Short mmCIF file of C-alpha atoms in Angstrom, two decimals:
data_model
loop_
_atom_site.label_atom_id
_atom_site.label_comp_id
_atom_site.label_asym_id
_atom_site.label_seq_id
_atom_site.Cartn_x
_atom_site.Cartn_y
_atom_site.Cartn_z
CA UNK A 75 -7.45 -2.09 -14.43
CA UNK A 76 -10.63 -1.56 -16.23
CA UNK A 77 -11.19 2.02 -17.00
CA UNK A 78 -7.35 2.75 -17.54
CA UNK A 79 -4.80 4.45 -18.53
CA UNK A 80 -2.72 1.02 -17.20
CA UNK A 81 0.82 1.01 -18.03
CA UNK A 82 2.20 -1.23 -20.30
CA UNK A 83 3.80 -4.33 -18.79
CA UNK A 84 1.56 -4.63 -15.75
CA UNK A 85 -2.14 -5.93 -15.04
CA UNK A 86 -3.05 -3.59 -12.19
CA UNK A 87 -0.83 -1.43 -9.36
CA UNK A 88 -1.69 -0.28 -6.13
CA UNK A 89 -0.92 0.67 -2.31
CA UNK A 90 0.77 4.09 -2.73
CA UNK A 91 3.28 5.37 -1.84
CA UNK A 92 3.84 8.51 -1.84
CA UNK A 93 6.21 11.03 -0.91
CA UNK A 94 8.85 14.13 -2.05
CA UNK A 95 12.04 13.00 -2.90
CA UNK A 96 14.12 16.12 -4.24
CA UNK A 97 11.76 18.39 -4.84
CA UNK A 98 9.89 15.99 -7.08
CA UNK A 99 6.43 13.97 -5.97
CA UNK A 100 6.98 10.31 -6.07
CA UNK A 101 5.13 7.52 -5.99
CA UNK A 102 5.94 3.86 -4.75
CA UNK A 103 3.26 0.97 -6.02
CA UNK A 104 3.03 -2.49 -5.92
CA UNK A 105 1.84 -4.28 -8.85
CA UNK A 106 1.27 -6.92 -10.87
CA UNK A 107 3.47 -7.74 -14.17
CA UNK A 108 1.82 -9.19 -17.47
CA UNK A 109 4.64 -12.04 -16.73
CA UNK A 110 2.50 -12.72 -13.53
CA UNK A 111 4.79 -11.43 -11.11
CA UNK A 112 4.71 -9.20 -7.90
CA UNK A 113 6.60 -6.35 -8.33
CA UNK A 114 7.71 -2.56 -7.45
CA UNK A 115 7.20 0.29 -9.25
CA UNK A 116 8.03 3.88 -9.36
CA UNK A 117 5.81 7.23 -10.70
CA UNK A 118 7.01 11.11 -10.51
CA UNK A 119 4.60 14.07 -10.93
CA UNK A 120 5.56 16.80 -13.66
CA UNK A 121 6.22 20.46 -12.63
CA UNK A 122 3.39 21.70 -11.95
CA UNK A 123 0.93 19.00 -12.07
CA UNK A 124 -2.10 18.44 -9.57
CA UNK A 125 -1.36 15.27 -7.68
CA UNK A 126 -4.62 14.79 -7.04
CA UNK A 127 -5.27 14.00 -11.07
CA UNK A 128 -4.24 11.20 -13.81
CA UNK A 129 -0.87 13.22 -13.82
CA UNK A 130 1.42 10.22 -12.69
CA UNK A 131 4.18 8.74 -14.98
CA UNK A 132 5.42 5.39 -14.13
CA UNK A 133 9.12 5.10 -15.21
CA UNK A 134 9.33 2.94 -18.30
CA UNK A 135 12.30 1.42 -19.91
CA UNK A 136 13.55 1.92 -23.36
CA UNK A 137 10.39 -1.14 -24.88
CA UNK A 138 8.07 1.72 -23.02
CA UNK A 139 6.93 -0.99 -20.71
CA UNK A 140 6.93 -0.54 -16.63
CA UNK A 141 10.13 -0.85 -15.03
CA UNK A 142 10.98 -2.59 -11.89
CA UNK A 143 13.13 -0.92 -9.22
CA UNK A 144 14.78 -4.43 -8.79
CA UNK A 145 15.58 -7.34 -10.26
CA UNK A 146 13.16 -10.55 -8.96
CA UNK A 147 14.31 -12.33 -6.09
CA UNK A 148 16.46 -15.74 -6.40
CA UNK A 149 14.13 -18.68 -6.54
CA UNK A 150 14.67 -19.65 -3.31
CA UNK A 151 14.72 -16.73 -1.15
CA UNK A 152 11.95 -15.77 1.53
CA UNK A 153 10.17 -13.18 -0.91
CA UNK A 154 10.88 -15.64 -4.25
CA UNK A 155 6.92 -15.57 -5.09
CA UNK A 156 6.94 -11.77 -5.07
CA UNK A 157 7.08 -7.99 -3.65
CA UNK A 158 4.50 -5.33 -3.14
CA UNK A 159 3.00 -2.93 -0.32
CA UNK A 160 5.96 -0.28 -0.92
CA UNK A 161 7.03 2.27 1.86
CA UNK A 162 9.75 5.12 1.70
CA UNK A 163 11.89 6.07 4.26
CA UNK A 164 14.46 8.80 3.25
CA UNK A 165 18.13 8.78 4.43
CA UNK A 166 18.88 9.53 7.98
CA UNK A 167 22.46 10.06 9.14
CA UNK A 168 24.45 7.09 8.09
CA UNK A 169 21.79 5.03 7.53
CA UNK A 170 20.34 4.76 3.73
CA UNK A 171 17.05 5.49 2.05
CA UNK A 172 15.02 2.39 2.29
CA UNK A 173 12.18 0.80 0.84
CA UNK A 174 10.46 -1.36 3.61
CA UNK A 175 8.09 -4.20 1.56
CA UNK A 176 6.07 -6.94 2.16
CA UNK A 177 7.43 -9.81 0.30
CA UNK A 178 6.22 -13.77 0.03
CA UNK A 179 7.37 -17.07 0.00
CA UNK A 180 4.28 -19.34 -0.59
CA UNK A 181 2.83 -19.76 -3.91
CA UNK A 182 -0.41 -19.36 -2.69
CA UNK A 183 -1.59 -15.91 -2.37
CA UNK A 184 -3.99 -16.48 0.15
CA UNK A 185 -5.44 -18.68 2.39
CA UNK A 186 -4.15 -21.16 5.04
CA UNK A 187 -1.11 -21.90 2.67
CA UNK A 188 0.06 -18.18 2.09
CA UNK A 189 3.13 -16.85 3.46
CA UNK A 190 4.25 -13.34 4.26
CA UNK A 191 7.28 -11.47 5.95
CA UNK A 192 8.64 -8.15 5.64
CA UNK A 193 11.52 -6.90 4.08
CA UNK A 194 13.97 -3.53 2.58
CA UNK A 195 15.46 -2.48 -0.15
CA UNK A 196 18.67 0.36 0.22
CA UNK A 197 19.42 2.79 -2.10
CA UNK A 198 23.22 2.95 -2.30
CA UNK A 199 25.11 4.70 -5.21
CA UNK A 200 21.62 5.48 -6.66
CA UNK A 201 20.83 2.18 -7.35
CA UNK A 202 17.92 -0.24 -4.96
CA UNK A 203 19.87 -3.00 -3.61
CA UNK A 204 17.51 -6.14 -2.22
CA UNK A 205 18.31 -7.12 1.97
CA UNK A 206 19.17 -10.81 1.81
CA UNK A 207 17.23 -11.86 4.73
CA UNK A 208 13.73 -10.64 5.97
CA UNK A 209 13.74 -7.63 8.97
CA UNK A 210 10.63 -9.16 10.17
CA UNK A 211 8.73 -12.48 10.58
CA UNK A 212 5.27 -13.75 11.69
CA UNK A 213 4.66 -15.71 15.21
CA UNK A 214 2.04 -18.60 15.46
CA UNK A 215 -0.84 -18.01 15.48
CA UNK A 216 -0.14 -14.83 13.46
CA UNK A 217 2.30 -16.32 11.46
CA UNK A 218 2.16 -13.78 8.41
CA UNK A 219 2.92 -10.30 8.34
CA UNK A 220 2.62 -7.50 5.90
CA UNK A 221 1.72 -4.14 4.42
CA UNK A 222 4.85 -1.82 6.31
CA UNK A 223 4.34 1.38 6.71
CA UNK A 224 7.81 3.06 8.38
CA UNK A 225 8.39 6.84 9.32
CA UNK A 226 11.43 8.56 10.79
CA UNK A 227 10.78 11.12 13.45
CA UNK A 228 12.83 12.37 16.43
CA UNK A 229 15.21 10.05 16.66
CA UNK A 230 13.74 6.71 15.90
CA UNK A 231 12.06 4.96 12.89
CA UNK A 232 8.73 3.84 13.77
CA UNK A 233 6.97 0.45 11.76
CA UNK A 234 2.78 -0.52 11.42
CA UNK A 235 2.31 -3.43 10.18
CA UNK A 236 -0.05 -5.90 9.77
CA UNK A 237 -0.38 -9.41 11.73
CA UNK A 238 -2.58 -12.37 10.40
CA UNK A 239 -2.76 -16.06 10.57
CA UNK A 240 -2.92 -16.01 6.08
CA UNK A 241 -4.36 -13.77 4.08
CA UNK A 242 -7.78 -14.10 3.57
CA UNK A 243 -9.46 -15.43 0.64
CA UNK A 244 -12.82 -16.30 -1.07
CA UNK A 245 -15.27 -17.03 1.54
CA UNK A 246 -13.08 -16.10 5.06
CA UNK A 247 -14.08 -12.51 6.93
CA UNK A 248 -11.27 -10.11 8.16
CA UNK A 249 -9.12 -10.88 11.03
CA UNK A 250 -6.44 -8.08 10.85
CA UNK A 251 -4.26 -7.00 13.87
CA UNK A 252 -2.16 -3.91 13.29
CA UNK A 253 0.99 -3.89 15.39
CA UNK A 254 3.45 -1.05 15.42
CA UNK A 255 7.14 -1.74 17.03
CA UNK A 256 10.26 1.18 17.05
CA UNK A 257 13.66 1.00 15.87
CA UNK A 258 17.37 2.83 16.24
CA UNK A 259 18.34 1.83 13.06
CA UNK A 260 15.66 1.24 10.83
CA UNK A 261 17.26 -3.08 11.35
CA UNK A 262 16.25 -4.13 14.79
CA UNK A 263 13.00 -3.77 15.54
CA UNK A 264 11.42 -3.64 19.13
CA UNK A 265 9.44 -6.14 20.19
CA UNK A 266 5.90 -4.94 18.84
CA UNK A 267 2.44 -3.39 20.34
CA UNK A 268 -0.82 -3.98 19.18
CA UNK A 269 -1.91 -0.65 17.60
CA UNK A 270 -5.39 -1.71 16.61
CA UNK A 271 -7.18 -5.10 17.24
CA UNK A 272 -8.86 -7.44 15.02
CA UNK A 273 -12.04 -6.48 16.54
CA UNK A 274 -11.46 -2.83 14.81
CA UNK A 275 -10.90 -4.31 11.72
CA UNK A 276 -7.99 -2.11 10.50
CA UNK A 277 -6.12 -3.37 7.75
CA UNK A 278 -2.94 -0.86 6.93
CA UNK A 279 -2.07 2.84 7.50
CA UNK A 280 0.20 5.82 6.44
CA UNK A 281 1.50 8.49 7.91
CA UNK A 282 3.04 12.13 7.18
CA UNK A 283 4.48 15.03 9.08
CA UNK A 284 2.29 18.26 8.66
CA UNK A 285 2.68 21.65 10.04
CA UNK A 286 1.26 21.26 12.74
CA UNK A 287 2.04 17.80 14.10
CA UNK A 288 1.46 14.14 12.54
CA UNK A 289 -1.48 12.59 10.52
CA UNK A 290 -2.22 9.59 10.16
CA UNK A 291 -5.06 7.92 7.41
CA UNK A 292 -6.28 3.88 7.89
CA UNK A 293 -8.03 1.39 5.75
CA UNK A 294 -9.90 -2.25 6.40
CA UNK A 295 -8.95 -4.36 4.31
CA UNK A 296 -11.66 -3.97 1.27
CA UNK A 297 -13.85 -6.95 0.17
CA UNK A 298 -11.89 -8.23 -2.72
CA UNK A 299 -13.88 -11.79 -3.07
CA UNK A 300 -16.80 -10.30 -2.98
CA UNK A 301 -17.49 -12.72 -0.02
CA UNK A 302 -19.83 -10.38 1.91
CA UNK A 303 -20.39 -8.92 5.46
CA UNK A 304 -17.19 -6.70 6.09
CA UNK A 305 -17.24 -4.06 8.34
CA UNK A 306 -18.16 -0.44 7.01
CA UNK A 307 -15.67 0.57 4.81
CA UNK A 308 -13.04 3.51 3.89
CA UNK A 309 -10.69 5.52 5.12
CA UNK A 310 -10.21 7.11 8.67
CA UNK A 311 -7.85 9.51 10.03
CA UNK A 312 -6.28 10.66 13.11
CA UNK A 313 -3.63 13.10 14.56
CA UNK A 314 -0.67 13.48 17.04
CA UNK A 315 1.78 15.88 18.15
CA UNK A 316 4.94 13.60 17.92
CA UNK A 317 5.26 10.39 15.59
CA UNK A 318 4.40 7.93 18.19
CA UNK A 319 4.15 3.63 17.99
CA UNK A 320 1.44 4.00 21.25
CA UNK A 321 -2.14 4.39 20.58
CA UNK A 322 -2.75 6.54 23.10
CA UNK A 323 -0.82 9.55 21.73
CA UNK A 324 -3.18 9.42 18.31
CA UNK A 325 -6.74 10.89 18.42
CA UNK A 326 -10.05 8.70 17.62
CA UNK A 327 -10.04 7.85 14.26
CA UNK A 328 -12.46 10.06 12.33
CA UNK A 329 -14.37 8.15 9.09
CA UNK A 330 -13.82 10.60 6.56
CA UNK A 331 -14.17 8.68 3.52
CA UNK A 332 -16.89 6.15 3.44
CA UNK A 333 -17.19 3.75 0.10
CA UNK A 334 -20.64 2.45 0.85
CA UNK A 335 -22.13 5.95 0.59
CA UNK A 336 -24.36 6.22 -2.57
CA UNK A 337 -22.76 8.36 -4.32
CA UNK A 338 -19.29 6.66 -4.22
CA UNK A 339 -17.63 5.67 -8.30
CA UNK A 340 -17.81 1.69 -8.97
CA UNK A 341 -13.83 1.94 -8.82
CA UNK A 342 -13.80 2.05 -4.69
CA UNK A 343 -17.50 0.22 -3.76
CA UNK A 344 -15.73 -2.91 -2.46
CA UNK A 345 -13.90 -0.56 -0.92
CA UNK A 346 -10.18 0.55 -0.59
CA UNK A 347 -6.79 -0.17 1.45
CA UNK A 348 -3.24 0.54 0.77
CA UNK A 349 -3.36 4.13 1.68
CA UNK A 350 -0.67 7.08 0.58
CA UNK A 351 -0.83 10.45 2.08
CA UNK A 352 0.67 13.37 0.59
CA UNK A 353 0.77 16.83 2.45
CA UNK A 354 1.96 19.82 0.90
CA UNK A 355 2.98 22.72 4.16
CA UNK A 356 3.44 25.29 1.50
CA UNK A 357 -0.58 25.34 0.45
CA UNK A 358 -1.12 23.08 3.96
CA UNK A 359 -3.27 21.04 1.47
CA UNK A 360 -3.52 17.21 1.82
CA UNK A 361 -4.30 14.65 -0.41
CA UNK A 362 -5.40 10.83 0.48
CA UNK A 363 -4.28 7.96 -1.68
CA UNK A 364 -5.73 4.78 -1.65
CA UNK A 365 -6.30 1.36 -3.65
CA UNK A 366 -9.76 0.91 -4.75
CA UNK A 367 -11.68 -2.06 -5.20
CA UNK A 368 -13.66 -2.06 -7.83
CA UNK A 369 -17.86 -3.05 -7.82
CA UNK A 370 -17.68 -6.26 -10.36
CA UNK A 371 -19.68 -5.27 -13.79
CA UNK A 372 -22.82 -6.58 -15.21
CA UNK A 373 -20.09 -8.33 -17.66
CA UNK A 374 -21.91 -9.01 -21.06
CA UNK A 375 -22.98 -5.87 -21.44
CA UNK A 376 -20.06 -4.00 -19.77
CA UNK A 377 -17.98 -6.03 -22.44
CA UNK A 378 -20.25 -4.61 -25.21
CA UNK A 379 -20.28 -1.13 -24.93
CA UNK A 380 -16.00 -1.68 -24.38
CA UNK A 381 -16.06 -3.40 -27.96
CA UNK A 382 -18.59 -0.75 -29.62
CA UNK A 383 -16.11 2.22 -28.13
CA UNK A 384 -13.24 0.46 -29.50
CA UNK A 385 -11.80 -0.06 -26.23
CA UNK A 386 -9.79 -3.27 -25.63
CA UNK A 387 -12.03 -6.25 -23.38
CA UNK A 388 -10.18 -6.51 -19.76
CA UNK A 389 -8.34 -8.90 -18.50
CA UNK A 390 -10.19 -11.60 -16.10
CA UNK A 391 -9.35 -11.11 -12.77
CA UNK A 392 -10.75 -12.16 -9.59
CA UNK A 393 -10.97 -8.51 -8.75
CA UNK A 394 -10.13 -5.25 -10.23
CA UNK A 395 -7.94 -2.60 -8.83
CA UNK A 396 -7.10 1.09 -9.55
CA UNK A 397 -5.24 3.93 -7.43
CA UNK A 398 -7.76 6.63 -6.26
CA UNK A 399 -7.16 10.14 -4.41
CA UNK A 400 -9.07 12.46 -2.88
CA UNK A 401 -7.95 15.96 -0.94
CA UNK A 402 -8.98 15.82 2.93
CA UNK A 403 -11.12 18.99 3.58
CA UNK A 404 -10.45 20.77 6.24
CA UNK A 405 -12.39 20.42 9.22
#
């Protein structure tokens, strides 16, 4: 959002998603439209191109602007306010690709007043096709849920998601439960487990099969207020033989990435969530996506050297977003 290149059509995308779908790396993100909506978006790497670099293209339609996978939902439907935190499952059997998102029905982003449930899209005849009604809901006190992340592996989808009583805003500390629950289908869900508790402060996750098992990278949620006293930040990672929804079959978490180190770019020192993982078992090379959350400028001057460069001022926002990678090293 601030140092670019930003698509035309949106104000700032994140939490990727990312994946290879036909031999081509692809990239789900959530994001935010100039016309102020929530929406998903699509990217696909070139032959040949580093994934780990500004080679992303977000599909565009024929104005060159951003395209949307789907239309906006009807006023008056459970995610009318908007859609983001995209994540890929391919198809398995008789059951269609799906995108699992979180979607909302409160106008207020956050706070006591905000809204969330979780939701698919199915890809049928090549085209994304919106579920009418939500897959799954929040229970008082955790009445909101949100940012899915859904893999397929022997013979069962598994779901993470996230459990709150409203997203936080300006001035309220984390309190982030991350549940996990198993389904058959990919429909009916089981009734969930807590995967991590509030008191570990994990915000989201993704997963991806590697050669020699499962990994798994996690985020807190990053300080986008700039309210102050979070938990250490970053991104962690851990490991299993089989896709599993219990704990106990994962390893410790391991901090591999941590923003508050010195020498970390403005673009992740509030931190970063949403995370993508993309392995390659060819080169058995990994690469770790997240959303980064941006240190807030000294703005006058930050302003005046954009204006001197020629650059265009940004556009105020309460914070400022970009999507960041980095490979994982190997151990």
């Amino acid at each position: 959002m601030v140092d670019g290149p930003m698509p035309r059509g949106v104000l700032g995308l994140g939490d990727p998603d990312v994946h290879v779908i036909n031999a081509v790396p692809t990239m789900f993100l959530g994001g935010f439209s100039t016309s102020f909506r929530n929406r998903l978006y699509v990217a696909t790497l070139a032959p040949g191109a580093d994934p780990a670099r500004r080679s992303w293209q977000i599909d565009v339609d024929r104005r060159g602007r951003a395209r949307a996978l789907v239309a906006d939902p009807p006023r008056h439907a459970w995610d009318a306010a908007g859609m983001h935190t995209p994540s890929y499952v391919p198809p398995v059997g008789d059951q269609p690709a799906r995108l699992y998102y979180t979607g909302r029905a409160s106008l207020q982003q956050y706070g006591r007043r905000s809204s969330y449930a979780i939701g698919a899209l199915e890809l049928v005849d090549d085209e994304w096709g919106r579920l009418e009604e939500p897959l799954i809901t929040g229970v008082a006190p955790r009445s909101s849920v949100l940012e899915p992340l859904v893999a397929y592996g022997d013979g069962r989808y598994v779901m993470w998601y996230q459990a709150n009583p409203y997203e936080i805003g300006p001035g309220d500390l984390p309190d982030y439960e991350l549940r996990a629950a198993e389904s058959v289908d990919g429909l009916s869900w089981s009734e969930p487990e807590v995967f991590a508790t509030p008191e570990e402060g994990f915000f989201d996750n993704a997963v991806t099969r590697t050669n020699d098992g499962w990994i798994m990278v996690l985020a807190r949620g990053a300080d986008l207020h700039g309210t102050g006293g979070f938990p250490p930040q970053g991104l962690w990672i851990a490991t299993a033989d089989e896709l599993s929804a219990d704990r106990r079959r994962w390893s410790v978490p391991q901090h591999v990435l941590n923003t508050g180190d010195r020498h970390m770019p403005a673009a992740v020192a509030r931190g970063v969530y949403g995370p993508g993982i993309l392995h390659d078992s060819e080169l058995d090379r990994t690469i770790l996506f997240a959303t980064g959350v941006r240190d807030t400028p000294r703005w006058p001057a930050f302003l005046g050297r954009r204006i001197v460069r020629g650059q265009r001022p940004v556009v105020p926002s309460p914070f400022y977003l970009s999507v960041a990678s980095a490979p994982l090293g190997r151990s």
